[in-house]
Amino acid sequence: MRVLPASLLLALLGASAAGAELPIFDAHVHYSHDAWENLPPKMAIELLRKAGIKRALVSSSNDDGNQKLIAEAPELILSSLRPYRSRGEISSWVRDESVLRYLEERLAKYRYVAIGEYHVYGADADLPVPRRMIELARRHNLVLHSHSDSDAIEREFKQWPAARILWAHAGFDSPARIREMLRKYPTLWCDLAFRTDHAPGGQLDSDWRALFTEFPERFTVGTDTFTPERWPYIVEHAKFSRQWLAQLPPSIAERIAWRNGETLFDVARAAQ
């Protein structure tokens, strides 16, 4: 994995985020082993602050990355527990019972607001390991951050009808299908990480505008730093988000930018 160029990082850290008056709750950040090896925690936190990030939902493979960032800035980081101990488990975890022991050990040791981001599709959501993971989330009252197709989301709600699910990338699905899902499941939220189709070239799409207007309380923004090279993009993504959010009524823009994240993860309770 390529080390992040020091010149790029210094330039980003020296720049102020445009439109920083609108805080951002970044609901999709990863800080896995290859990131912390190349980007020290202090510099990662400084990037988040320069981008005007109010809070960040962070997960990592393995979970040690989360703990490094929390130690550096506990008021900024909300921790989500992934079922992955390494990148190679993205597809294998659903059939690996040792994942459950790992989750139980971490849940006993640290505080989390969510489980995920995890990848599961279709009928795999009904396999024993995902089922038991969802039961752990239910027992600990955690949000499910699910990178899934709509079929898997439906199966997760069937297992736990009262679940709060943050649908990663809004399933990479169409506005029409997303609308169907949001109407059907009142405790389903969507993050917009790694998507630009809602605002190509920074201009808000009309279909998405209608979706945001109908469901102003059900969307969050996110960067998705799934590789170390995407960490500097946190600054640019925040600028991009403010650009298209400014095209919405201020009350809706504020909700999507940060209030929905605060509400979903009940930050006041999590900080107790």
Short mmCIF file of N, CA and C in Angstrom, two decimals, residues 26-29 53 193-194 221-226 230-231 233-235 237-238:
data_model
loop_
_atom_site.label_atom_id
_atom_site.label_comp_id
_atom_site.label_asym_id
_atom_site.label_seq_id
_atom_site.Cartn_x
_atom_site.Cartn_y
_atom_site.Cartn_z
N ASP A 26 -19.69 12.95 9.46
CA ASP A 26 -19.26 11.96 8.46
C ASP A 26 -19.57 10.57 9.00
N ALA A 27 -20.57 9.94 8.42
CA ALA A 27 -21.09 8.68 8.93
C ALA A 27 -20.46 7.46 8.28
N HIS A 28 -19.32 7.64 7.61
CA HIS A 28 -18.72 6.48 6.94
C HIS A 28 -17.22 6.70 6.79
N VAL A 29 -16.50 6.42 7.87
CA VAL A 29 -15.04 6.56 7.89
C VAL A 29 -14.43 5.24 8.35
N ILE A 53 -15.43 18.56 10.29
CA ILE A 53 -16.21 17.40 10.70
C ILE A 53 -16.60 17.56 12.16
N ALA A 193 -22.24 7.76 1.16
CA ALA A 193 -20.81 7.59 0.94
C ALA A 193 -20.51 7.00 -0.44
N PHE A 194 -19.44 7.51 -1.05
CA PHE A 194 -18.93 7.02 -2.33
C PHE A 194 -19.97 7.13 -3.45
N VAL A 221 -24.29 12.02 5.26
CA VAL A 221 -23.19 12.02 4.30
C VAL A 221 -22.05 11.18 4.85
N GLY A 222 -21.11 10.79 3.98
CA GLY A 222 -19.97 10.00 4.41
C GLY A 222 -18.93 9.93 3.32
N THR A 223 -17.69 9.76 3.71
CA THR A 223 -16.58 9.77 2.76
C THR A 223 -16.22 8.38 2.27
N ASP A 224 -16.15 7.40 3.19
CA ASP A 224 -15.72 6.04 2.92
C ASP A 224 -14.22 5.98 2.61
N THR A 225 -13.42 6.02 3.66
CA THR A 225 -11.96 5.95 3.52
C THR A 225 -11.52 4.49 3.57
N PHE A 226 -11.96 3.72 2.57
CA PHE A 226 -11.68 2.28 2.59
C PHE A 226 -10.24 1.96 2.22
N ARG A 230 -7.69 7.52 0.40
CA ARG A 230 -8.92 8.30 0.44
C ARG A 230 -9.01 9.21 1.66
N TRP A 231 -8.10 9.08 2.61
CA TRP A 231 -8.17 9.94 3.79
C TRP A 231 -8.06 11.43 3.44
N TYR A 233 -9.10 12.85 0.96
CA TYR A 233 -10.33 13.23 0.27
C TYR A 233 -11.42 13.68 1.25
N ILE A 234 -11.24 13.40 2.55
CA ILE A 234 -12.22 13.85 3.54
C ILE A 234 -12.44 15.35 3.44
N VAL A 235 -11.37 16.10 3.21
CA VAL A 235 -11.48 17.56 3.10
C VAL A 235 -12.29 17.94 1.87
N HIS A 237 -14.35 16.04 0.14
CA HIS A 237 -15.71 15.53 0.21
C HIS A 237 -16.59 16.46 1.04
N ALA A 238 -16.05 17.00 2.12
CA ALA A 238 -16.82 17.94 2.93
C ALA A 238 -17.19 19.18 2.12
#
